[in-house]
Every structure is written in structure tokens, then in C-alpha cells.
CSV table of C-alpha atoms in Angstrom, one decimal:
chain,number,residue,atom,x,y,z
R,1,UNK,CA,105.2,66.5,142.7
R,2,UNK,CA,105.1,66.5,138.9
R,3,UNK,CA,101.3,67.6,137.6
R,4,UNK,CA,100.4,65.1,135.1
R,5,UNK,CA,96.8,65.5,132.7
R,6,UNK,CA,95.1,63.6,130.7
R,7,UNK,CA,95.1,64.8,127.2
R,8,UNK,CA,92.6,66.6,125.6
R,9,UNK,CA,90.4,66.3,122.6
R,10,UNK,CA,92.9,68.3,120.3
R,11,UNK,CA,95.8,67.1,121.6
R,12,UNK,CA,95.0,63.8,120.4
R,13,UNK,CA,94.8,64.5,116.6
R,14,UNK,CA,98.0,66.4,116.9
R,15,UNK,CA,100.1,63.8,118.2
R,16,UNK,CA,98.2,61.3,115.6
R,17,UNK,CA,100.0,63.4,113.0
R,18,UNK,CA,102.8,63.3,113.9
R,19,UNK,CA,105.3,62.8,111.3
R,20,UNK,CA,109.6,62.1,111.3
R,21,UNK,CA,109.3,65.1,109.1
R,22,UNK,CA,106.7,67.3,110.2
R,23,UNK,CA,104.5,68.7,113.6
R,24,UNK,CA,102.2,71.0,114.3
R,25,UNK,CA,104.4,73.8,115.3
R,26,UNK,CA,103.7,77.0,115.9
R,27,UNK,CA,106.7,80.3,116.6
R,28,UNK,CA,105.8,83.6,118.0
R,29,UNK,CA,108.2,86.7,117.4
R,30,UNK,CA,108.2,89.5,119.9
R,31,UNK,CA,110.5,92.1,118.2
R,32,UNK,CA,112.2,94.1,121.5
R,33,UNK,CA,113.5,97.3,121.9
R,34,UNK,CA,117.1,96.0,122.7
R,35,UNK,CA,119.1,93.4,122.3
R,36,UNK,CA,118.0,90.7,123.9
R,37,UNK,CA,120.6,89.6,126.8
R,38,UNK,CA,120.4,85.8,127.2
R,39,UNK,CA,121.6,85.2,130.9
R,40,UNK,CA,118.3,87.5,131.8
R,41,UNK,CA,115.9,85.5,129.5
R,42,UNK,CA,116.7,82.2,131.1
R,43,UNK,CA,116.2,83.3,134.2
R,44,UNK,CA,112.8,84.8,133.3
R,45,UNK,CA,112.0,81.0,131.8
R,46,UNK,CA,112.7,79.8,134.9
R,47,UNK,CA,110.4,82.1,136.9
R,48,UNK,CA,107.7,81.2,134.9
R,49,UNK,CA,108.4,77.6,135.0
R,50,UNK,CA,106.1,76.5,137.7
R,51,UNK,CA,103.1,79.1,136.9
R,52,UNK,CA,102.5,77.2,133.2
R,53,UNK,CA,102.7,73.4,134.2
R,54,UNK,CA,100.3,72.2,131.0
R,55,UNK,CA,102.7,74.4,128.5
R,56,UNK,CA,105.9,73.5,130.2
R,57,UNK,CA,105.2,70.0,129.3
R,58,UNK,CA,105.8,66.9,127.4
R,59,UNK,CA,103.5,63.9,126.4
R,60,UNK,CA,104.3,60.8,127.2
R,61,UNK,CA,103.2,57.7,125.5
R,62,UNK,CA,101.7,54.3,127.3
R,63,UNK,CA,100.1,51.2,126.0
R,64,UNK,CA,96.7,53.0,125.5
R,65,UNK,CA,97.0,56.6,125.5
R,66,UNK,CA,99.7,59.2,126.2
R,67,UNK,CA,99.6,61.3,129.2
R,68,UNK,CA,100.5,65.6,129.1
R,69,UNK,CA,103.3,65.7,131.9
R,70,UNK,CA,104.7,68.7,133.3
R,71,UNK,CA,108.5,69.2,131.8
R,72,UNK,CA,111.2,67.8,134.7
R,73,UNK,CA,112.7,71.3,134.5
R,74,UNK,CA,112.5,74.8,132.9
R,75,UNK,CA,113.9,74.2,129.0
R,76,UNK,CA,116.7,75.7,128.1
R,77,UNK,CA,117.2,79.1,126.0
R,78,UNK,CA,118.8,78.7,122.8
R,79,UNK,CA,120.4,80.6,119.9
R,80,UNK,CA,117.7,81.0,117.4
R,81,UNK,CA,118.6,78.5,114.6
R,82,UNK,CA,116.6,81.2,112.2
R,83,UNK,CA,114.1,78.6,110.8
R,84,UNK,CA,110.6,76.6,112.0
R,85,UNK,CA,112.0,73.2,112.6
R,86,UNK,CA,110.0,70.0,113.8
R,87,UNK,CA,109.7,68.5,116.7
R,88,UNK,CA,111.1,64.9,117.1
R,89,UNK,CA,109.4,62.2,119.1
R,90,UNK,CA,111.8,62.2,122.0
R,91,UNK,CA,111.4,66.1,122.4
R,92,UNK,CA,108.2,66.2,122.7
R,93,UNK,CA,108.0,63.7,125.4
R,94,UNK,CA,110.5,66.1,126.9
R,95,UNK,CA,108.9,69.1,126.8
R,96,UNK,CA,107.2,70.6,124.1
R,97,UNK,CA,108.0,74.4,123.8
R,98,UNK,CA,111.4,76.3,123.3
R,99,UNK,CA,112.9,79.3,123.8
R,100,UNK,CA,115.0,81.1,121.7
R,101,UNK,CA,116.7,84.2,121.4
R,102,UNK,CA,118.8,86.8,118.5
R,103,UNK,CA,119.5,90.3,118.4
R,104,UNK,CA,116.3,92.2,119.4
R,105,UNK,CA,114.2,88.6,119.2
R,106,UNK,CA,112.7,86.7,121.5
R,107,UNK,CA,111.2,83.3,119.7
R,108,UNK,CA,108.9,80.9,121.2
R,109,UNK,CA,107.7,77.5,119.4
R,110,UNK,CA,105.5,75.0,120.9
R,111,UNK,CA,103.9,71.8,119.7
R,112,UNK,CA,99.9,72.8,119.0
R,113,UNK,CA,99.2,69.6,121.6
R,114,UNK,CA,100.0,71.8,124.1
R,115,UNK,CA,97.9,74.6,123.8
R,116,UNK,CA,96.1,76.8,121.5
R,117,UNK,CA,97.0,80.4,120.8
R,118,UNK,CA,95.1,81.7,123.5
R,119,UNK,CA,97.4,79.8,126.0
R,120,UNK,CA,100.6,80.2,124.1
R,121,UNK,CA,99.9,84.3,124.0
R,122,UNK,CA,99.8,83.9,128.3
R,123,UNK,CA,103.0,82.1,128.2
R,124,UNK,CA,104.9,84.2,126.0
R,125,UNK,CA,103.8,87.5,127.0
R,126,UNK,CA,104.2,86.4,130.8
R,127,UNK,CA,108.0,85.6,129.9
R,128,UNK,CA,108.7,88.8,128.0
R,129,UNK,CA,107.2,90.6,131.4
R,130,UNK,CA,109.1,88.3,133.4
R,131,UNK,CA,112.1,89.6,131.1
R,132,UNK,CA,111.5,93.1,131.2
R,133,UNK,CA,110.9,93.3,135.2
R,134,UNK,CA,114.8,91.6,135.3
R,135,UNK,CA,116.7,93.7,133.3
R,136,UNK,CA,114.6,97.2,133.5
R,137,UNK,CA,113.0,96.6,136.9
R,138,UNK,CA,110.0,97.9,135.8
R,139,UNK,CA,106.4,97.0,138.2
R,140,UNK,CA,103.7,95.8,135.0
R,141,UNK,CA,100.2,95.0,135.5
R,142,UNK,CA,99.1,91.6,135.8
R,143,UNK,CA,95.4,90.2,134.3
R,144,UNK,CA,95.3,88.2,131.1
R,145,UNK,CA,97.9,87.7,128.7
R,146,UNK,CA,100.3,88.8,131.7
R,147,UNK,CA,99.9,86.3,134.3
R,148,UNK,CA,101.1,86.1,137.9
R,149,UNK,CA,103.9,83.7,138.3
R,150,UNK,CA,103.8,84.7,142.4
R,151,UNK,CA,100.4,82.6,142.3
R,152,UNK,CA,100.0,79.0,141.6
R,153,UNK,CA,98.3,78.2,138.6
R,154,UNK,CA,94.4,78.1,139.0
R,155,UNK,CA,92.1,74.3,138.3
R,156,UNK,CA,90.1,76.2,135.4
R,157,UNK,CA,93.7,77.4,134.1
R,158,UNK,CA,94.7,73.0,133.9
R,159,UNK,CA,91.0,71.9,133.0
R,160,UNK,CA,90.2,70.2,129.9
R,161,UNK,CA,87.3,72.7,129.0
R,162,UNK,CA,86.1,70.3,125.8
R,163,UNK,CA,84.6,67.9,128.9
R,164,UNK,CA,83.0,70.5,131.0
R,165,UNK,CA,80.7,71.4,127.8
R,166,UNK,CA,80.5,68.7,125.9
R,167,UNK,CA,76.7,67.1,127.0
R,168,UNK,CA,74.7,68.1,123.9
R,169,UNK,CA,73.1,65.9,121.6
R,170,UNK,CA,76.1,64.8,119.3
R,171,UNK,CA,76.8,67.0,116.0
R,172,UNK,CA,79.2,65.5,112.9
R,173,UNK,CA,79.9,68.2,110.5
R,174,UNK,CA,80.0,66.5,106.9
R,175,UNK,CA,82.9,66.5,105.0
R,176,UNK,CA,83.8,67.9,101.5
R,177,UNK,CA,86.9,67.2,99.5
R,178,UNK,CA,88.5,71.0,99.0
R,179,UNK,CA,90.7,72.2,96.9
R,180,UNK,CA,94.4,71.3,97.5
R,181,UNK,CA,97.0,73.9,96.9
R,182,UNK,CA,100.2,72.4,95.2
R,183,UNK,CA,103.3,71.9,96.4
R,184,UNK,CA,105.2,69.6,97.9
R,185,UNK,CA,104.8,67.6,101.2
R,186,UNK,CA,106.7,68.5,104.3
R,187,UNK,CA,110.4,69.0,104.8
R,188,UNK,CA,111.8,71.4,106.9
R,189,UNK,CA,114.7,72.0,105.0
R,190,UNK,CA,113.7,75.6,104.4
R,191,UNK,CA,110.0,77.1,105.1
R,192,UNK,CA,108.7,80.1,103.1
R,193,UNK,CA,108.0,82.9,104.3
R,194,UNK,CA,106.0,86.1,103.6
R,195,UNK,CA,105.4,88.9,106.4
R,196,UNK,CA,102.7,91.5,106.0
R,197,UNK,CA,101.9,94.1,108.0
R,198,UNK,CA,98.5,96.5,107.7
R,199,UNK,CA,98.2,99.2,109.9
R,200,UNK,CA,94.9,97.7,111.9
R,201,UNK,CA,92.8,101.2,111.5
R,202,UNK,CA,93.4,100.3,107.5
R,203,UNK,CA,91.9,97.0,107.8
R,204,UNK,CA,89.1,97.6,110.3
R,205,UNK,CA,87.7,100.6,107.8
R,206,UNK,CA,87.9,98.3,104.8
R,207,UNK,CA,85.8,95.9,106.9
R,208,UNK,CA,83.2,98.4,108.0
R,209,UNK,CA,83.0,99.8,104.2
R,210,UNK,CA,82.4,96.1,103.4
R,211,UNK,CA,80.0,95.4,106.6
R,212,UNK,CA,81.7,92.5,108.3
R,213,UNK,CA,84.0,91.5,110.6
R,214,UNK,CA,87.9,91.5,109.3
R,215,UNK,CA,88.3,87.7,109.7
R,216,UNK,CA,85.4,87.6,107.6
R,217,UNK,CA,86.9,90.0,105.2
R,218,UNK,CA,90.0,88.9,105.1
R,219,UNK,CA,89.2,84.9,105.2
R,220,UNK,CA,87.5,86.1,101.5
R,221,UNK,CA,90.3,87.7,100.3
R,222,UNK,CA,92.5,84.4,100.8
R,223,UNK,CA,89.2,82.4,99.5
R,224,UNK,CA,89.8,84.4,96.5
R,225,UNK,CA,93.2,84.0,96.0
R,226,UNK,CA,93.5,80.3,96.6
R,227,UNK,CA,90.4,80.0,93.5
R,228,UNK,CA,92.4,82.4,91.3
R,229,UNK,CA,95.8,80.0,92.1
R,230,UNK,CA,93.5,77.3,91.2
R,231,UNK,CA,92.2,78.7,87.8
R,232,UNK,CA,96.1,79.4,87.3
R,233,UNK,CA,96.3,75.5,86.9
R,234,UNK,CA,93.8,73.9,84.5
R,235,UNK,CA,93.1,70.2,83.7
R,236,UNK,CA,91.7,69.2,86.8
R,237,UNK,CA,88.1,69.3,88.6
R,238,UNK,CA,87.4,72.7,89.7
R,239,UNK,CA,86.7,72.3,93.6
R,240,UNK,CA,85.6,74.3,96.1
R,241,UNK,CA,87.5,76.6,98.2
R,242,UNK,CA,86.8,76.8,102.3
R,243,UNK,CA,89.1,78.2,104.8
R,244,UNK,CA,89.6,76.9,108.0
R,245,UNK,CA,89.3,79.6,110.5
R,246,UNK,CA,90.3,78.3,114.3
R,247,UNK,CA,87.3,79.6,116.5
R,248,UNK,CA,88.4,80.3,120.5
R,249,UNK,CA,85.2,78.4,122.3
R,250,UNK,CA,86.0,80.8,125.4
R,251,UNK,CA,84.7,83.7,123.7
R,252,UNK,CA,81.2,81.5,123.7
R,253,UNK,CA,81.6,79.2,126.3
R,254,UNK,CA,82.8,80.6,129.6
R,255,UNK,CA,86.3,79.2,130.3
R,256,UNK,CA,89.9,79.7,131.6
R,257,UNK,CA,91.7,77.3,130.8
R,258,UNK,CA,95.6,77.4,128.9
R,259,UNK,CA,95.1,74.3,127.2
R,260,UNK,CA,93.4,73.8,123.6
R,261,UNK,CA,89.4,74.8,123.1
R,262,UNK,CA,88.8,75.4,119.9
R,263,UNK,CA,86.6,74.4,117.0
R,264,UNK,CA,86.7,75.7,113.1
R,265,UNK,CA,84.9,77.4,111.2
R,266,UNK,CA,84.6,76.4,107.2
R,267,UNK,CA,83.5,79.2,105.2
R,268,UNK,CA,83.5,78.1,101.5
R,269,UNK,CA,83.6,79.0,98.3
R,270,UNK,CA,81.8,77.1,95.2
R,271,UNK,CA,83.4,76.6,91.6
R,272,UNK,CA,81.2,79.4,89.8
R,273,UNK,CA,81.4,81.9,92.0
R,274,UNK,CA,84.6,84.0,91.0
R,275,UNK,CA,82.6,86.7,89.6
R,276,UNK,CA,81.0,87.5,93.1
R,277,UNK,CA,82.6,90.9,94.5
R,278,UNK,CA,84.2,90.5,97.6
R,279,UNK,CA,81.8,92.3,99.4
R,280,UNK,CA,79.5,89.7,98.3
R,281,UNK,CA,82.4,87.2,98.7
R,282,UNK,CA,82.5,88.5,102.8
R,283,UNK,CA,79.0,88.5,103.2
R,284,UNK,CA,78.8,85.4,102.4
R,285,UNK,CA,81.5,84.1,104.6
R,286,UNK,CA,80.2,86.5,107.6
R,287,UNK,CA,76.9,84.5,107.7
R,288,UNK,CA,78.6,81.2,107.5
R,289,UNK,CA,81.1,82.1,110.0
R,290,UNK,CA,78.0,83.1,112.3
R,291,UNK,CA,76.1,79.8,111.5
R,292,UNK,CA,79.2,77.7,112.9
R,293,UNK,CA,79.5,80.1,115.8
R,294,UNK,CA,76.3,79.0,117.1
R,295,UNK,CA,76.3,77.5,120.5
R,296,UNK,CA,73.9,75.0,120.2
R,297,UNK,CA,76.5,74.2,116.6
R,298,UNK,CA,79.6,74.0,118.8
R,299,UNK,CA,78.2,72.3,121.5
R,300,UNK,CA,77.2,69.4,119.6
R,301,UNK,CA,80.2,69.1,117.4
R,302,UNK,CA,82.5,69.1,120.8
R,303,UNK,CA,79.9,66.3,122.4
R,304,UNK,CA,80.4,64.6,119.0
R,305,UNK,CA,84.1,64.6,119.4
R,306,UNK,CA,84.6,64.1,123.4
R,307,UNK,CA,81.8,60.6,122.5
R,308,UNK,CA,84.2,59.1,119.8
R,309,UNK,CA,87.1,60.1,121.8
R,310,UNK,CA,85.3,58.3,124.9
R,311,UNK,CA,84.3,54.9,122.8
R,312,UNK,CA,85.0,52.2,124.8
R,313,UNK,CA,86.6,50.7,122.0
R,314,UNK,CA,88.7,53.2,120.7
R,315,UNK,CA,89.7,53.4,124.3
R,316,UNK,CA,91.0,49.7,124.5
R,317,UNK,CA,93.0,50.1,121.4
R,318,UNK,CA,96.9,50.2,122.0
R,319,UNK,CA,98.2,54.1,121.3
R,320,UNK,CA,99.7,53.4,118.0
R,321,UNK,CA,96.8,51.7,116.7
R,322,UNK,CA,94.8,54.7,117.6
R,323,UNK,CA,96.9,57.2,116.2
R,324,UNK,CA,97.2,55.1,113.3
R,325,UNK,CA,93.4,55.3,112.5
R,326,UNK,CA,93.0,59.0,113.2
R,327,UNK,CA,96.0,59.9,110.9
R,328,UNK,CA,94.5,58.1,108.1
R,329,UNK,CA,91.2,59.3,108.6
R,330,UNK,CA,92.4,62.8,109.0
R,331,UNK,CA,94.3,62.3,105.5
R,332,UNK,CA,91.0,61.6,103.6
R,333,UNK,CA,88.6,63.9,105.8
R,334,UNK,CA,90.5,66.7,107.6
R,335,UNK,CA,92.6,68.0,106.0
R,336,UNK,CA,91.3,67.6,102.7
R,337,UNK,CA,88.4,69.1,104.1
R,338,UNK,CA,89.7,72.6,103.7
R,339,UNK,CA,92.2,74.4,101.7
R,340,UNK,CA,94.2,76.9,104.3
R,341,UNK,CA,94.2,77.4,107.6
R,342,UNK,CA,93.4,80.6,108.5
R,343,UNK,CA,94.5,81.3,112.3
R,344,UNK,CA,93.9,84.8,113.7
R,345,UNK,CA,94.6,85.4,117.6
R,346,UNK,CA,93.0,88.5,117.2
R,347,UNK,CA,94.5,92.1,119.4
R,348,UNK,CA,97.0,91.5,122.2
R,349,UNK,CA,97.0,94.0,124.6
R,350,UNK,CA,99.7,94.3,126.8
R,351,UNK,CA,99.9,96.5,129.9
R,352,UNK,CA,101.6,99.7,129.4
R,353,UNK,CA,104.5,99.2,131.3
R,354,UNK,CA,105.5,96.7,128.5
R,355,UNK,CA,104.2,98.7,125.5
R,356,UNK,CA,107.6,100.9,124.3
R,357,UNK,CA,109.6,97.8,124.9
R,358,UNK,CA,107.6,95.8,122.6
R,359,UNK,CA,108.2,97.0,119.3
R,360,UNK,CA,106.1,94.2,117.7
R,361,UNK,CA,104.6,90.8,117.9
R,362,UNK,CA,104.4,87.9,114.8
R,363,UNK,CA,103.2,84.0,114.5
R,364,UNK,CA,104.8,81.6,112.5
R,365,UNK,CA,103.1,78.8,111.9
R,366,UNK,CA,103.9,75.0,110.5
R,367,UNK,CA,103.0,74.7,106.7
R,368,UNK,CA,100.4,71.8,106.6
R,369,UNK,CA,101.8,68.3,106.1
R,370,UNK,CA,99.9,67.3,102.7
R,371,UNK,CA,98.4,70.7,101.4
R,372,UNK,CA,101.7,73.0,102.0
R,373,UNK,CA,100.6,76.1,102.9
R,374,UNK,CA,99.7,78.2,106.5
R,375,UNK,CA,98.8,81.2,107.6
R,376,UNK,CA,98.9,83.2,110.9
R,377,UNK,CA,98.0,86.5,111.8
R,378,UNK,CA,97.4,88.5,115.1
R,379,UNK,CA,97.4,92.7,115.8
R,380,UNK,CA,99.6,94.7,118.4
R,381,UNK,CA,100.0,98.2,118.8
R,382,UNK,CA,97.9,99.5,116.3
R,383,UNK,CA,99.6,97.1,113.2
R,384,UNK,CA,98.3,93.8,111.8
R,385,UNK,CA,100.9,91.1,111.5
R,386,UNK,CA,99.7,88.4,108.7
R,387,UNK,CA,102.6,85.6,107.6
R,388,UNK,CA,101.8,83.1,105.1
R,389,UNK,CA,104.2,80.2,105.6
R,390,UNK,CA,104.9,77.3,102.5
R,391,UNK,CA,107.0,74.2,101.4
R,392,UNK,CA,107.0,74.9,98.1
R,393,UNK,CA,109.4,77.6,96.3
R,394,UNK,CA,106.9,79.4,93.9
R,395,UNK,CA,105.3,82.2,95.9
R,396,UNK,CA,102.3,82.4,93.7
R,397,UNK,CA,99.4,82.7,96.8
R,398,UNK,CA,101.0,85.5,98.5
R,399,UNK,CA,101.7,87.5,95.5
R,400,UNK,CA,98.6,87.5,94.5
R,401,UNK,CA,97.2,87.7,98.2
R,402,UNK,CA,99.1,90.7,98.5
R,403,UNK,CA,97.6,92.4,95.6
R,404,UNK,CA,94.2,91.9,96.7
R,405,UNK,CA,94.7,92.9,100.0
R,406,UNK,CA,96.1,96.1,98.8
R,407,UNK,CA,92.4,97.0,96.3
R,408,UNK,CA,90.9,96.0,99.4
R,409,UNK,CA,92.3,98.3,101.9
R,410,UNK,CA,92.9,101.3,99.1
R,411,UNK,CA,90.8,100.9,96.3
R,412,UNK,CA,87.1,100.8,96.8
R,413,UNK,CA,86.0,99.9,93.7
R,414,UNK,CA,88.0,96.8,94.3
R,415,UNK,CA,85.3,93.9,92.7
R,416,UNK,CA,87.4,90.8,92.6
């Protein structure tokens, strides 16, 4: 029987947005020790099949709402066409997540309906497992991010967690027109872009010396840059800067589920305050970032969203019309509520039995559609993995990213 679900409360905005020329698509690297041999990683794909029914899965549109439904069969693995390409409409109601391989690569990409990176990090480090047992025969560890596709997929695994703790008193979190990089719009004719990699010792010291956490460090350091790039380009009002940092609820609200539960984070920084040090620039953003982490916060804001979602009349509205309204309401207060997303997925730790055939792990993720920039980063084996991905040709962000980063981690009397 085919597992069909409901949709949650982020899938919904994603496929408001979506766009002939543009989807929220996110690709994950994993950089193997060999070449990778393709017969073996389709067969690995379809072992896994069955175990990820909410990933393995298309959405498909009705009068009043679409419906998440489990992909007729495993996809098929493909040559990597060696760029981030969008989704259409008909392959999304297919099934929303490929496979790709070349040389030494093994590529994923899903559609950001499907599932956040906490479910996309199972999926893909299941498969490379799945891989590895097939052509080495190795025996690897299962338990979270490699899961067992001999068992059937457990009910919190399939749950929309966003219901299950949304009964606070409702929270809307105001607005603020940001500042918006420039560039233009979407086309994925080419995508830009630029791979750094820290070792993760480097970056934790620099956020001790600094006394925050490294998203909060490092979150400055791109708050920075983006309000130097802006200084770079007078004649306008000056606006504020705030980086929109994904926050995983499960670390906060007990949860298993492989489908999206998130909420942001919008730490933010004012015209006027480019002369603040970037200690003082992370301190800053550490207590913000802690504000929006709290429960009682994030409870509210997802009973907020689960209510509007739950209107009675939004829910009698035909599809289109819905996504219609939320795509032009997310033009004039979502994204132009912050400047960059800033997505970490934080350490992935895989079992040892994986470890020297997994050389290194990377996200790529979907420049925005109207402010054309995108960043991704995640840590593996002891080195940080940070990609800034863009429309536009000029690489003036990461250039000057870079050279922050680098006073950060190496110069202590870094001050701007």
C-alpha cells in the first residue's frame, strides 16, 4: 500500500514558492574513498527505498491542498550533471530526491518540502552504509544518522512533529525589511560556488576565545560581511543586516521524526554598528540566538503557524489560490525579512566502520529566489565544510567572508 501524509507546516511554503525557474533545493556531497561503481549504488537506493517513505516521495496536488505520497518506486541513479538544477512541477509530484553519482561522488538533492537536514542526513548516510556493506561487505553500526533499513520505519519517524507541540498561546514574530544582497533573480543556468573548509578544532578555539557558540560566531562574521558588501554600494538606505539561522526544534522539543521541524533564528545587525568588534558583534548575536531558542518562543511561533495553516478559510481555498497568497506574502515579509540564510547541520558522526571510506561530506544549497545568495555548512571528521552558493557572477561576499574568517581563526587582534 502506498503511505500517503498530509503535508506539514513547512512543506507548505516551499511548494508556494515554487517557481518554473527555481526550488528549494538542497545537494549533499559525500566525497568516497573509490570510485563510485554505479550498478552497487542503485542497488543500495533500492534497499533503502521502503525504510524512508516521507523522503522517497512526491507531492501531489488536489483541489484544496496537496498530499506528500510515497514515490511508486526507488528513483533512479544518474550521472551527475555537475550543477544544482531545479526541480520541475511534474518531478516533484514524482518523487522529490535524486541520486547521483561521478568519480569518487555520491550526490544527493531533494526538494526542502520533503525534509529538513536532519532527515536528509539519515537518508544519505543510510545509503552510503547501504553502499559500502554491498561492495566491501563490511557489518556498520546502526543508531542515528545510519538507520536500519531491516526495520520498518517507526510512527514518530512519519509524524508531523509541528502538530504534536503546537498548543501554546499563539506567537507572530514582527517583520523587518533587511537588507538585500544584489544580484540577479534565479536561473539555474550556472550557480556559484565557493567551498571552504576549516579544520573544526580552528573554529571551535576561535569561538571559545570569543565566548560563544560557533554559529554564533560565525553567523557574525557573515553579518559583517554582508554590511561591509552593503557599504560597498552607496546611494541607498542603509538597512539592517539579520541572518537567518535554521534552528532543529528536536534539539528542544523531544521528537523523531524525518520530516521538517524547524524554526529560525534572526540575529540582526543595525546600520551604526560596523565599528562593534566581532566579539561584541557574537555576543550580541549569542544572546539573540538564545532569546529565539526559548521554548515558551518557539512554541508559540509554531502554534501561530499550525492556527493560520488550520483557518478554516484558508482551508476552503482551492490550492493555487493558497499558494498564490503565501508566495506573495512571503515576497514582502519572508524573505525580505532577512539577508542570508545561514544553514548549519552541525557534526555528523558516522559509525567507524564507515569513517576511512568517507573522505568528506558537503551541502549545497539553492541560492534564494529574490535575494541570490545561500549558504550551507556542516563538520565531518574533524573539518568544517562551509559553501556559499550565488546567481550573480561577482564574488564579492565570499571574498570578503573569507578574509574575515581567516583574522578570525588566526589573528586575535582581529576587530572588524
Amino acid at each position: 500500500m502506498t503511505n500517503r501524509f498530509a503535508i506539514d507546516n513547512s512543506s507548505i511554503l516551499y511548494l508556494a514558492l515554487i517557481r518554473k525557474d527555481h526550488t528549494n533545493v538542497y545537494r549533499f556531497f559525500l566525497t568516497m574513498s573509490e570510485e563510485v561503481q554505479p550498478d552497487l549504488l542503485q542497488e543500495a537506493v533500492d534497499r533503502i527505498y521502503h525504510r524512508f517513505p516521507s523522503i522517497f516521495a512526491g507531492f501531489r496536488p488536489g483541489i484544496f491542498h496537496y498530499t506528500q505520497v510515497q514515490a511508486d518506486a526507488p528513483p533512479r541513479v544518474q550521472p551527475d550533471p555537475g550543477c544544482l538544477i531545479t526541480m520541475s512541477r511534474e518531478e516533484i509530484a514524482r518523487c522529490a530526491y535524486r541520486v547521483y553519482y561521478r568519480e569518487n561522488l555520491i550526490i544527493i538533492e531533494g526538494f526542502h518540502a520533503v525534509t529538513d537536514g536532519y532527515g536528509a542526513a539519515a537518508s544519505f548516510c543510510t545509503l552510503a552504509a547501504e553502499y559500502l556493506q554491498l561492495r566491501y561487505g563490511l557489518q556498520i553500526t546502526r543508531g542515528y544518522p545510519v538507520m536500519d533499513v531491516t526495520q520498518e520505519p517507526g510512527p514518530g519517524e512519519l509524524e508531523d512533529s509541528y502538530l504534536d507541540y503546537a498548543n501554546a498561546k499563539p506567537l507572530h514574530m514582527p517583520s523587518r525589511y533587511s537588507y538585500q544582497l544584489l544580484g540577479k533573480e534565479a536561473s539555474h543556468d550556472t550557480i556559484h560556488e565557493a567551498p571552504m573548509v576549516f579544520p573544526v578544532a580552528d573554529v571551535l578555539a576561535a569561538a571559545r576565545r570569543h565566548g560563544v557558540s560557533m554559529t554564533a560566531l560565525l553567523s557574525a562574521v557573515m553579518a559583517s560581511s554582508v554590511m561591509e558588501v552593503q557599504q560597498l554600494h552607496p546611494g541607498r538606505k542603509m538597512r539592517p543586516v539579520r541572518i537567518m539561522v535554521p534552528i532543529d526544534l528536536r534539539r528542544i522539543f523531544p521528537s523523531s521524526t524525518l520530516r521538517n521541524f524547524i524554526l529560525y533564528a534572526l540575529p540582526t545587525m543595525e546600520p551604526g554598528e560596523q565599528t562593534l568588534s566581532i566579539t561584541a558583534l557574537a555576543q550580541k548575536f549569542a544572546a539573540q540566538i538564545k532569546a529565539h531558542l526559548e521554548k515558551d518562543n518557539l512554541a508559540g511561533i509554531m502554534s501561530y503557524n499550525v492556527k493560520t495553516q488550520n483557518n478554516l478559510l484558508f482551508q476552503m481555498l482551492p490550492a493555487g489560490m493558497k499558494c498564490g497568497l503565501m508566495r506573495l506574502a512571503y515576497r514582502f515579509f519572508g524573505e525580505s525579512n532577512s539577508s542570508i540564510t545561514f544553514t548549519n547541520l552541525g557534526n555528523i558522526v558516522l559509525p567507524p566502520e564507515m569513517v576511512p571510506y568517507v573522505k568528506g561530506i558537503s551541502i549545497t544549497m539553492t541560492p534564494r529566489a529574490r535575494s541570490p545568495y545561500n549558504c550551507g555548512m556542516m563538520s565531518y571528521n574533524g573539518a568544517f565544510f562551509l559553501n556559499i552558493c550565488r546567481f550573480p557572477e561577482k564574488s564579492e561576499l565570499e571574498d570578503i567572508f573569507a578574509k574575515k574568517m581567516q583574522s578570525v581563526l588566526y589573528d586575535e587582534g582581529m576587530q572588524q
